[in-house]
N, CA, C and O atoms as a GROMACS GRO file, in nm:
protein
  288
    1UNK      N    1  -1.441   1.318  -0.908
    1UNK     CA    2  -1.422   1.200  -0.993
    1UNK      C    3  -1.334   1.098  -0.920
    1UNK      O    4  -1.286   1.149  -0.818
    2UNK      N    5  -1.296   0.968  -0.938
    2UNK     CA    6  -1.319   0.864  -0.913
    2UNK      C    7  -1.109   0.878  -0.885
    2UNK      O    8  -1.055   0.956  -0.963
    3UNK      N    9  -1.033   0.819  -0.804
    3UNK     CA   10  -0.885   0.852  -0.826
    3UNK      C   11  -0.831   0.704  -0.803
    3UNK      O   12  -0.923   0.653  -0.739
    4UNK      N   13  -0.746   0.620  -0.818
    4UNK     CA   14  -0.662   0.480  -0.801
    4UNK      C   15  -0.609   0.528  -0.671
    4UNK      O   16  -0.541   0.629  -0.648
    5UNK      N   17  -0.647   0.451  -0.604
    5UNK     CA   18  -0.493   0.452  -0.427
    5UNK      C   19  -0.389   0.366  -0.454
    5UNK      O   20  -0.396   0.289  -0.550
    6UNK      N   21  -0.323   0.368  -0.404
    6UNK     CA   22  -0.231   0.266  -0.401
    6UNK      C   23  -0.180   0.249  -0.215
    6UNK      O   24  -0.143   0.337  -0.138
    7UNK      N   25  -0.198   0.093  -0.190
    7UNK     CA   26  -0.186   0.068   0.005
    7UNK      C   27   0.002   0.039  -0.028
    7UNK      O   28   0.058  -0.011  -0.126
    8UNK      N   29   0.058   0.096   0.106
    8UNK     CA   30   0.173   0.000   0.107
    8UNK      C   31   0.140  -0.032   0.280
    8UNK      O   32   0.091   0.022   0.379
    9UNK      N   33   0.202  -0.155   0.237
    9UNK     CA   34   0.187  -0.216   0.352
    9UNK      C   35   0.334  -0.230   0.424
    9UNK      O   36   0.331  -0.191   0.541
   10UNK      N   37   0.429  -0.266   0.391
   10UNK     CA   38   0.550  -0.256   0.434
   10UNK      C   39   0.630  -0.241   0.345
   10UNK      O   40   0.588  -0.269   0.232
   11UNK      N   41   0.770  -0.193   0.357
   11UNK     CA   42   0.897  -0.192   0.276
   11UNK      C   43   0.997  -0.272   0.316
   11UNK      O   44   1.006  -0.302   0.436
   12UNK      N   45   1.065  -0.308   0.246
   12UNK     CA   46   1.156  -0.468   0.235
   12UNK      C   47   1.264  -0.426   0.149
   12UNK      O   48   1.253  -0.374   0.038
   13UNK      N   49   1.389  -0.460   0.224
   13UNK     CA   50   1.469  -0.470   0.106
   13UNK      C   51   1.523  -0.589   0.091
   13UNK      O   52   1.528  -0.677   0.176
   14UNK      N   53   1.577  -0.595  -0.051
   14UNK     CA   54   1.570  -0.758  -0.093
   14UNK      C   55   1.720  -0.732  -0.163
   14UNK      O   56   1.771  -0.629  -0.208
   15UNK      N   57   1.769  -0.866  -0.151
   15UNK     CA   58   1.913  -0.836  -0.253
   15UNK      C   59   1.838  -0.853  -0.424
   15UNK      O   60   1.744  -0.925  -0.456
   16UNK      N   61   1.917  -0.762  -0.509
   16UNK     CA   62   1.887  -0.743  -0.678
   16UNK      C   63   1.906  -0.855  -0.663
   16UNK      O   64   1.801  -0.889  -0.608
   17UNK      N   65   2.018  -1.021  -0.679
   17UNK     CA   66   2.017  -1.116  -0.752
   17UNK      C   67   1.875  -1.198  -0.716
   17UNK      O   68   1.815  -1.246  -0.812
   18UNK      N   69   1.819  -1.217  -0.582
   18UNK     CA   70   1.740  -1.304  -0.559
   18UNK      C   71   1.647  -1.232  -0.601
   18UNK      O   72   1.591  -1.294  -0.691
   19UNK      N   73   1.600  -1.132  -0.586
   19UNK     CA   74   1.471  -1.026  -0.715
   19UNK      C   75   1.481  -1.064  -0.822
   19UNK      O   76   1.387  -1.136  -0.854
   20UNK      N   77   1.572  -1.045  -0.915
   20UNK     CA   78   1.606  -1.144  -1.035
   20UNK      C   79   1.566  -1.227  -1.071
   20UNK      O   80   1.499  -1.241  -1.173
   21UNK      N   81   1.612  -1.339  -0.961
   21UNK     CA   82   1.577  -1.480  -0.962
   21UNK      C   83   1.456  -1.574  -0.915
   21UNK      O   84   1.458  -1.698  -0.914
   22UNK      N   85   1.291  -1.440  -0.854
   22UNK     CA   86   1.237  -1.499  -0.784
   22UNK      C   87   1.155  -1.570  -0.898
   22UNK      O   88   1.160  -1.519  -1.010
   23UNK      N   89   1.082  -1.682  -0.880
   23UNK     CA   90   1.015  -1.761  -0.901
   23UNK      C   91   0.857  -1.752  -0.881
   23UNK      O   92   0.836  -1.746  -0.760
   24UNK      N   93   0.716  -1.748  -0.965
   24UNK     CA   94   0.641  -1.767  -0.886
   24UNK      C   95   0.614  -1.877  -0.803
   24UNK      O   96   0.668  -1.983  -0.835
   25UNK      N   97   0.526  -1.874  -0.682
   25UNK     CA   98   0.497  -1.949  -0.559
   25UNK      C   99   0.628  -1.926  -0.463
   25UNK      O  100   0.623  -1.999  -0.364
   26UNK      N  101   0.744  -1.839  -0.469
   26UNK     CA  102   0.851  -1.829  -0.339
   26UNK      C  103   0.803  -1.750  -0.247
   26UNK      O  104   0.722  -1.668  -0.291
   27UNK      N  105   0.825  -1.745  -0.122
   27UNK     CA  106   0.794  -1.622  -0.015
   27UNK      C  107   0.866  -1.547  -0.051
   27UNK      O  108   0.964  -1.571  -0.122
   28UNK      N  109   0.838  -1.456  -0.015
   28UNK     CA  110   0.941  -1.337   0.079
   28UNK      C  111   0.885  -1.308   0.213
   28UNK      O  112   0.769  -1.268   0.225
   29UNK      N  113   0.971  -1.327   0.321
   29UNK     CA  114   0.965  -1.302   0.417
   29UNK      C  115   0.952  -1.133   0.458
   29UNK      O  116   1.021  -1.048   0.402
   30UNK      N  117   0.893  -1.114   0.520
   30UNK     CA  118   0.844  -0.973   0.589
   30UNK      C  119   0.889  -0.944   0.718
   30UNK      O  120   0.854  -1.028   0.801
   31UNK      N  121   0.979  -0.817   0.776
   31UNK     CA  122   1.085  -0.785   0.842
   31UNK      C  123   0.970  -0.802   0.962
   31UNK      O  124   0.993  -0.874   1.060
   32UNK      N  125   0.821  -0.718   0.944
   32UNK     CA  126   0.743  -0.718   1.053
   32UNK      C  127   0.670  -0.814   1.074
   32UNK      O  128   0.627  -0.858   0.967
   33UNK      N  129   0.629  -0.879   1.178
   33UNK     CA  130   0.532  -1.002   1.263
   33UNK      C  131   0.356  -0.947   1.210
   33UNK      O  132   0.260  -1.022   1.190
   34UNK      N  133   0.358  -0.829   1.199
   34UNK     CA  134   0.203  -0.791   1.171
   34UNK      C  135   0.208  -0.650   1.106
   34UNK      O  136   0.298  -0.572   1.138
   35UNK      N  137   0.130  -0.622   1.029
   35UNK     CA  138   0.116  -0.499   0.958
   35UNK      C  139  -0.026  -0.427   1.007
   35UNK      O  140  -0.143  -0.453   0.980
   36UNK      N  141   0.050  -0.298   1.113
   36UNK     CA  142  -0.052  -0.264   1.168
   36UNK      C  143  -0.087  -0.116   1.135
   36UNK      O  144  -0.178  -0.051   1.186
   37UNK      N  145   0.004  -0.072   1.036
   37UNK     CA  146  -0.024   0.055   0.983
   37UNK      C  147   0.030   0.047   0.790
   37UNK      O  148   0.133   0.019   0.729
   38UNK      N  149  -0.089   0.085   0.761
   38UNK     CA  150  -0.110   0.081   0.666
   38UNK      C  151  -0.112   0.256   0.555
   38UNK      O  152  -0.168   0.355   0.601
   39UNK      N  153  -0.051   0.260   0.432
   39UNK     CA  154   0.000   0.449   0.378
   39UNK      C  155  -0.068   0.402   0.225
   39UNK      O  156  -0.040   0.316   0.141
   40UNK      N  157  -0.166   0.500   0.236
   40UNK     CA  158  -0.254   0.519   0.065
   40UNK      C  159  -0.174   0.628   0.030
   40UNK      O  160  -0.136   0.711   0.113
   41UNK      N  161  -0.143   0.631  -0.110
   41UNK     CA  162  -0.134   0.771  -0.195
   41UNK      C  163  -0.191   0.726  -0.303
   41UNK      O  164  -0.218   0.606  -0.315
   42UNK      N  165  -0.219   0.822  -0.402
   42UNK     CA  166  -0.286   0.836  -0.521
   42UNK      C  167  -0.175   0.749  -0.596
   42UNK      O  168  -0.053   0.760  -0.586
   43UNK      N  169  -0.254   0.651  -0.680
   43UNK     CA  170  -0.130   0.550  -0.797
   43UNK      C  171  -0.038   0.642  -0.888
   43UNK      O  172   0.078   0.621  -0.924
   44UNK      N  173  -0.125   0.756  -0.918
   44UNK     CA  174  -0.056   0.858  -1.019
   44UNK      C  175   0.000   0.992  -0.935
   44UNK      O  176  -0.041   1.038  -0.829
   45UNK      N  177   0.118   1.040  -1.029
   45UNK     CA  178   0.164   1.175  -0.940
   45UNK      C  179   0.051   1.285  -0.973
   45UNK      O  180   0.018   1.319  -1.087
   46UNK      N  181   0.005   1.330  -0.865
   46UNK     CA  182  -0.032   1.477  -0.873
   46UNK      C  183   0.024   1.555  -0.797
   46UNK      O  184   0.112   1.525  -0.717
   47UNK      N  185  -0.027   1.669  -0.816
   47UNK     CA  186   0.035   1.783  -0.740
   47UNK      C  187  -0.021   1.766  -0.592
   47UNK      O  188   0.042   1.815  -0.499
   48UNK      N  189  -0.137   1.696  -0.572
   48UNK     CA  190  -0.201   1.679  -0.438
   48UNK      C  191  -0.033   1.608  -0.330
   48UNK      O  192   0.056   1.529  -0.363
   49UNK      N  193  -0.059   1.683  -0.204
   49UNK     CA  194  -0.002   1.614  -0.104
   49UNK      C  195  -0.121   1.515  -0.044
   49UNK      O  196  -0.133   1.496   0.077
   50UNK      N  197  -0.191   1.467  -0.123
   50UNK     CA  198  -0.286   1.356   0.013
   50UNK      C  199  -0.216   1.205   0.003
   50UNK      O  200  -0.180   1.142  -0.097
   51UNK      N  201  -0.210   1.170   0.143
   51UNK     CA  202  -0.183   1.062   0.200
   51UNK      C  203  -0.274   1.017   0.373
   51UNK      O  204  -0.288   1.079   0.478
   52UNK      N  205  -0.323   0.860   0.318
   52UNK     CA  206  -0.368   0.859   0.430
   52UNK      C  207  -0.297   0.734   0.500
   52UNK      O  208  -0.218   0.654   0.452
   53UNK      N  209  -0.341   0.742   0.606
   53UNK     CA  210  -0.286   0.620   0.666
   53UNK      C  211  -0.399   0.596   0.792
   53UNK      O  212  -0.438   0.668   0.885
   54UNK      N  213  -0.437   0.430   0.740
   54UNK     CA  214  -0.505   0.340   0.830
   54UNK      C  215  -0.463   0.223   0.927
   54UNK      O  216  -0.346   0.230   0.964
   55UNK      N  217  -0.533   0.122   0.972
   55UNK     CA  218  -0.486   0.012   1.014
   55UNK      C  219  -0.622  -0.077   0.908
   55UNK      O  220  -0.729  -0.032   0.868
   56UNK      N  221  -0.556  -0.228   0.888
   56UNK     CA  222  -0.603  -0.359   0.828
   56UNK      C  223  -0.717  -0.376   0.887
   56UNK      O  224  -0.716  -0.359   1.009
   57UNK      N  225  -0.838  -0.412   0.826
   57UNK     CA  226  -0.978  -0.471   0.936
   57UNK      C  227  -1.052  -0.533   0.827
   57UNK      O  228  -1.021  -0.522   0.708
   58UNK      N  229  -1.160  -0.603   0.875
   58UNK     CA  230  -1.267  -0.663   0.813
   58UNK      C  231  -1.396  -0.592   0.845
   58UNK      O  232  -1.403  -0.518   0.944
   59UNK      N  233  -1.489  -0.609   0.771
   59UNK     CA  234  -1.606  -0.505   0.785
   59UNK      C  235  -1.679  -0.601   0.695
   59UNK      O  236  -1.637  -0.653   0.592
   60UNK      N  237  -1.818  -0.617   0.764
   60UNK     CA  238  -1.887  -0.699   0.697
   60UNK      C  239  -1.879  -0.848   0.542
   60UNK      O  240  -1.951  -0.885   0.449
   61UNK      N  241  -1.743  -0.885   0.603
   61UNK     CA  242  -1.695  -1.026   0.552
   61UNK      C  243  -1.596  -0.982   0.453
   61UNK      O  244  -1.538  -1.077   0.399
   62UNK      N  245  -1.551  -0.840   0.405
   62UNK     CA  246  -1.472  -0.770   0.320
   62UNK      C  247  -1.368  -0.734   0.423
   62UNK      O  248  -1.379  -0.707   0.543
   63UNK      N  249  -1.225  -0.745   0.317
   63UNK     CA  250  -1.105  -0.638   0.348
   63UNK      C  251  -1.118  -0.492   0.388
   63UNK      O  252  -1.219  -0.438   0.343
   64UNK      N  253  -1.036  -0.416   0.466
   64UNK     CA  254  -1.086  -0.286   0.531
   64UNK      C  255  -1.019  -0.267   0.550
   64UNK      O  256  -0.935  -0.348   0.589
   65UNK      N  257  -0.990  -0.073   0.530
   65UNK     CA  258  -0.866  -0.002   0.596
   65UNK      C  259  -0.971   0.099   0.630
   65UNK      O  260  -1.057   0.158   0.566
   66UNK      N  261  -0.913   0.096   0.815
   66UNK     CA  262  -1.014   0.214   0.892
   66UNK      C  263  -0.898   0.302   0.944
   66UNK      O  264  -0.803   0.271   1.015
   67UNK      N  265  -0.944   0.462   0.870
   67UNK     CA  266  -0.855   0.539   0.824
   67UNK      C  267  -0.832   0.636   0.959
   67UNK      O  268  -0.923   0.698   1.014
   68UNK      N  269  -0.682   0.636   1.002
   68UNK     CA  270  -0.614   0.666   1.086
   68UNK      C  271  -0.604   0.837   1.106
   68UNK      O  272  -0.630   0.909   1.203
   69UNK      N  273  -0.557   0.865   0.975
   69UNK     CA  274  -0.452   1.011   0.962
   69UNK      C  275  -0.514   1.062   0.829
   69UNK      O  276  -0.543   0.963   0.762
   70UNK      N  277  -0.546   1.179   0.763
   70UNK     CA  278  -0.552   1.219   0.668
   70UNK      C  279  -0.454   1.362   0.622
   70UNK      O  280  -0.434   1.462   0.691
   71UNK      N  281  -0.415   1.340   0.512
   71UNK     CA  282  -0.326   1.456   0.535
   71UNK      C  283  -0.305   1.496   0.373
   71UNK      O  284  -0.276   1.416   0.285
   72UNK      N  285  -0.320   1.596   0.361
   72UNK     CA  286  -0.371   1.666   0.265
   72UNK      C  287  -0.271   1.778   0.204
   72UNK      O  288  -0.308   1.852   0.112
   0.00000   0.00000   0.00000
């Protein structure tokens, strides 16, 4: 049956007041120049250890993650 992933693409830490205070339309700036590795886990906890990890691509005019590592 069918499961939610969830991608992270990077982690950031941000100070709480300006989190607080963001606005829509502000950036946040991103520590890395390019995001070249990309970590799925399931949106919900299960007991599963799967995690995968890809890199970013395009594939026939669509978004794409071509999957690196699987780990189970």
């Amino acid at each position: 049956s069918p499961i939610t992933m969830r991608a992270v693409l990077t982690e950031q830490m941000i100070d709480i007041k300006r989190l607080m205070n963001l606005q829509a339309g502000e950036v946040i700036n991103l520590n890395a120049a390019t995001i070249d590795d990309v970590a799925m886990y399931p949106a919900l906890k299960t007991k599963s250890k799967l995690a995968l990890s890809g890199a970013l691509g395009n594939r026939e005019g669509a978004r794409a993650l071509k999957v690196t590592d699987i780990k189970i």
